[in-house]
PDB file of C-alpha atoms in Angstrom:
ATOM      1  CA  GLN A 411      32.321  17.263  23.296  1.00 86.00           C
ATOM      2  CA  VAL A 412      28.651  15.965  23.880  1.00 94.00           C
ATOM      3  CA  GLN A 413      27.030  14.878  26.947  1.00 96.00           C
ATOM      4  CA  LEU A 414      23.512  13.125  27.068  1.00 97.00           C
ATOM      5  CA  VAL A 415      21.974  12.744  30.412  1.00 97.00           C
ATOM      6  CA  GLU A 416      18.605  10.834  30.948  1.00 97.00           C
ATOM      7  CA  SER A 417      16.303  11.244  34.095  1.00 97.00           C
ATOM      8  CA  GLY A 418      12.875  10.362  35.175  1.00 98.00           C
ATOM      9  CA  GLY A 419      12.991   6.700  35.413  1.00 98.00           C
ATOM     10  CA  GLY A 420      11.485   4.691  38.277  1.00 98.00           C
ATOM     11  CA  LEU A 421       9.121   2.228  39.661  1.00 98.00           C
ATOM     12  CA  VAL A 422       5.502   2.431  38.510  1.00 98.00           C
ATOM     13  CA  GLN A 423       2.559   0.346  38.656  1.00 98.00           C
ATOM     14  CA  ALA A 424       0.927  -0.943  35.497  1.00 98.00           C
ATOM     15  CA  GLY A 425      -1.120   1.562  33.672  1.00 98.00           C
ATOM     16  CA  GLY A 426       0.799   4.408  35.260  1.00 98.00           C
ATOM     17  CA  SER A 427       2.996   7.060  33.465  1.00 98.00           C
ATOM     18  CA  LEU A 428       6.403   8.466  33.563  1.00 98.00           C
ATOM     19  CA  ARG A 429       8.265  11.162  31.621  1.00 98.00           C
ATOM     20  CA  LEU A 430      11.725  10.612  30.682  1.00 98.00           C
ATOM     21  CA  SER A 431      13.893  13.570  29.780  1.00 98.00           C
ATOM     22  CA  CYS A 432      17.317  13.642  27.909  1.00 98.00           C
ATOM     23  CA  ALA A 433      19.320  16.867  28.276  1.00 97.00           C
ATOM     24  CA  ALA A 434      21.934  17.568  25.714  1.00 96.00           C
ATOM     25  CA  SER A 435      24.897  19.731  26.141  1.00 95.00           C
ATOM     26  CA  GLY A 436      27.969  20.566  24.163  1.00 93.00           C
ATOM     27  CA  HIS A 437      27.954  20.817  20.395  1.00 89.00           C
ATOM     28  CA  ILE A 438      24.336  20.713  19.742  1.00 88.00           C
ATOM     29  CA  SER A 439      24.624  20.174  15.999  1.00 89.00           C
ATOM     30  CA  LEU A 440      26.007  16.889  16.824  1.00 91.00           C
ATOM     31  CA  THR A 441      22.625  15.729  18.344  1.00 92.00           C
ATOM     32  CA  TYR A 442      20.447  17.099  15.742  1.00 95.00           C
ATOM     33  CA  VAL A 443      18.726  13.618  16.042  1.00 97.00           C
ATOM     34  CA  ILE A 444      17.707  12.175  19.158  1.00 97.00           C
ATOM     35  CA  GLY A 445      16.621   8.613  19.441  1.00 98.00           C
ATOM     36  CA  TRP A 446      15.364   6.785  22.604  1.00 98.00           C
ATOM     37  CA  PHE A 447      16.000   3.016  22.931  1.00 98.00           C
ATOM     38  CA  ARG A 448      15.405   0.461  25.668  1.00 98.00           C
ATOM     39  CA  GLN A 449      16.877  -2.775  26.648  1.00 98.00           C
ATOM     40  CA  ALA A 450      15.293  -5.203  28.829  1.00 97.00           C
ATOM     41  CA  PRO A 451      17.120  -7.854  30.655  1.00 92.00           C
ATOM     42  CA  GLY A 452      18.401 -10.881  28.329  1.00 94.00           C
ATOM     43  CA  LYS A 453      17.252  -8.934  25.277  1.00 96.00           C
ATOM     44  CA  GLU A 454      18.545  -6.792  22.297  1.00 96.00           C
ATOM     45  CA  ARG A 455      18.452  -3.073  22.601  1.00 97.00           C
ATOM     46  CA  GLU A 456      15.294  -1.800  20.935  1.00 97.00           C
ATOM     47  CA  PHE A 457      14.407   1.257  19.115  1.00 98.00           C
ATOM     48  CA  VAL A 458      11.460   3.363  20.435  1.00 98.00           C
ATOM     49  CA  VAL A 459      11.255   6.496  18.640  1.00 98.00           C
ATOM     50  CA  ALA A 460      13.331   9.353  17.322  1.00 97.00           C
ATOM     51  CA  SER A 461      12.943  13.143  16.466  1.00 96.00           C
ATOM     52  CA  THR A 462      14.925  15.778  14.757  1.00 95.00           C
ATOM     53  CA  ARG A 463      15.703  19.200  16.128  1.00 94.00           C
ATOM     54  CA  SER A 464      13.450  20.442  13.202  1.00 93.00           C
ATOM     55  CA  GLY A 465      10.403  18.529  14.563  1.00 90.00           C
ATOM     56  CA  ASP A 466      10.256  15.396  12.438  1.00 93.00           C
ATOM     57  CA  THR A 467       9.419  12.301  14.046  1.00 93.00           C
ATOM     58  CA  THR A 468      10.062   8.619  13.289  1.00 92.00           C
ATOM     59  CA  ASN A 469       7.380   6.048  13.386  1.00 93.00           C
ATOM     60  CA  TYR A 470       7.116   4.621  16.883  1.00 96.00           C
ATOM     61  CA  ALA A 471       8.044   0.916  17.701  1.00 97.00           C
ATOM     62  CA  ASP A 472       4.717  -0.954  17.305  1.00 97.00           C
ATOM     63  CA  SER A 473       5.097  -2.112  20.981  1.00 97.00           C
ATOM     64  CA  VAL A 474       4.572   1.501  22.268  1.00 98.00           C
ATOM     65  CA  LYS A 475       2.485   3.057  19.448  1.00 97.00           C
ATOM     66  CA  GLY A 476      -0.331   4.971  20.930  1.00 97.00           C
ATOM     67  CA  ARG A 477       1.173   5.017  24.521  1.00 98.00           C
ATOM     68  CA  PHE A 478       4.397   6.808  24.327  1.00 98.00           C
ATOM     69  CA  THR A 479       4.834  10.323  22.986  1.00 98.00           C
ATOM     70  CA  ILE A 480       8.075  12.116  22.038  1.00 98.00           C
ATOM     71  CA  SER A 481       8.682  15.834  22.231  1.00 97.00           C
ATOM     72  CA  ARG A 482      11.420  18.263  22.544  1.00 95.00           C
ATOM     73  CA  ASP A 483      12.298  21.840  23.794  1.00 95.00           C
ATOM     74  CA  ASN A 484      15.105  23.016  21.826  1.00 93.00           C
ATOM     75  CA  ALA A 485      15.550  26.194  23.937  1.00 94.00           C
ATOM     76  CA  LYS A 486      16.619  23.602  26.654  1.00 95.00           C
ATOM     77  CA  ASN A 487      18.131  21.215  24.351  1.00 95.00           C
ATOM     78  CA  THR A 488      15.961  18.521  26.033  1.00 97.00           C
ATOM     79  CA  VAL A 489      14.058  15.742  24.530  1.00 97.00           C
ATOM     80  CA  TYR A 490      11.229  14.073  26.385  1.00 98.00           C
ATOM     81  CA  LEU A 491       9.486  10.840  26.238  1.00 98.00           C
ATOM     82  CA  GLN A 492       6.074  10.628  27.879  1.00 98.00           C
ATOM     83  CA  MET A 493       5.059   7.044  28.736  1.00 98.00           C
ATOM     84  CA  ASP A 494       1.707   6.479  29.446  1.00 98.00           C
ATOM     85  CA  SER A 495      -0.369   3.254  29.942  1.00 98.00           C
ATOM     86  CA  LEU A 496       2.763   1.508  31.000  1.00 98.00           C
ATOM     87  CA  LYS A 497       2.955  -2.260  31.114  1.00 98.00           C
ATOM     88  CA  PRO A 498       5.296  -4.755  32.850  1.00 97.00           C
ATOM     89  CA  GLU A 499       6.873  -5.556  29.520  1.00 97.00           C
ATOM     90  CA  ASP A 500       8.145  -1.860  29.285  1.00 98.00           C
ATOM     91  CA  THR A 501      10.411  -2.718  32.032  1.00 98.00           C
ATOM     92  CA  ALA A 502      13.970  -1.836  30.740  1.00 98.00           C
ATOM     93  CA  ILE A 503      16.825   0.535  30.860  1.00 98.00           C
ATOM     94  CA  TYR A 504      16.045   3.551  28.737  1.00 98.00           C
ATOM     95  CA  TYR A 505      18.748   5.201  26.795  1.00 98.00           C
ATOM     96  CA  CYS A 506      18.745   8.341  24.772  1.00 98.00           C
ATOM     97  CA  ALA A 507      21.221   8.700  21.874  1.00 98.00           C
ATOM     98  CA  GLY A 508      22.245  11.286  19.443  1.00 97.00           C
ATOM     99  CA  ARG A 509      23.588  11.815  16.077  1.00 96.00           C
ATOM    100  CA  PRO A 510      24.283  14.669  13.547  1.00 94.00           C
ATOM    101  CA  ARG A 511      21.794  15.380  10.665  1.00 93.00           C
ATOM    102  CA  GLY A 512      22.342  13.150   7.708  1.00 89.00           C
ATOM    103  CA  SER A 513      21.253  10.040   5.836  1.00 89.00           C
ATOM    104  CA  GLY A 514      20.805   6.778   7.487  1.00 90.00           C
ATOM    105  CA  ASN A 515      17.950   4.731   9.172  1.00 93.00           C
ATOM    106  CA  TYR A 516      17.185   6.454  12.746  1.00 96.00           C
ATOM    107  CA  ALA A 517      16.076   3.119  14.043  1.00 96.00           C
ATOM    108  CA  TYR A 518      19.476   1.641  13.976  1.00 96.00           C
ATOM    109  CA  ALA A 519      21.543   2.053  17.193  1.00 96.00           C
ATOM    110  CA  ARG A 520      24.717   2.031  15.165  1.00 96.00           C
ATOM    111  CA  GLN A 521      23.761   5.220  13.353  1.00 96.00           C
ATOM    112  CA  TYR A 522      24.292   7.075  16.832  1.00 97.00           C
ATOM    113  CA  ASN A 523      27.518   8.410  18.048  1.00 95.00           C
ATOM    114  CA  TYR A 524      26.479   9.694  21.569  1.00 97.00           C
ATOM    115  CA  TRP A 525      24.680   7.739  24.349  1.00 98.00           C
ATOM    116  CA  GLY A 526      23.532   8.586  27.632  1.00 98.00           C
ATOM    117  CA  GLN A 527      24.013   6.436  30.628  1.00 97.00           C
ATOM    118  CA  GLY A 528      20.500   5.161  30.753  1.00 98.00           C
ATOM    119  CA  THR A 529      17.543   5.312  33.155  1.00 98.00           C
ATOM    120  CA  GLN A 530      15.808   2.357  34.578  1.00 98.00           C
ATOM    121  CA  VAL A 531      12.129   2.081  34.183  1.00 98.00           C
ATOM    122  CA  THR A 532      10.303  -0.706  36.201  1.00 98.00           C
ATOM    123  CA  VAL A 533       6.666  -1.413  35.703  1.00 98.00           C
ATOM    124  CA  SER A 534       5.018  -3.643  38.369  1.00 98.00           C
ATOM    125  CA  SER A 535       1.975  -5.781  37.617  1.00 94.00           C
TER     126      SER A 535
END
């Protein structure tokens, strides 16, 4: 059994920062890859970034490049998403997702087997 729990969302003014956390429990090997996705109202789920337990990181979505940073603490089985210089268009529900090591494009939501419940991020202008 695998569980992913996000936390750290909230309301912040434009230009502010938030740090999201994704805590994994259960069979850790099944969440070797952790990806962050977001979904704004009326829009499709969007890939943000992913990282592997060994420290590899994918490219960031162009919309967040230079402002968001993914990191992880393997001892705590937790992945973080530091979000700086937030913009109103970053408003969305943010999800973390997990999958085992293997082939495939980590930017595709369908590649992931496990999802957290999501955490709301609202950026006011």
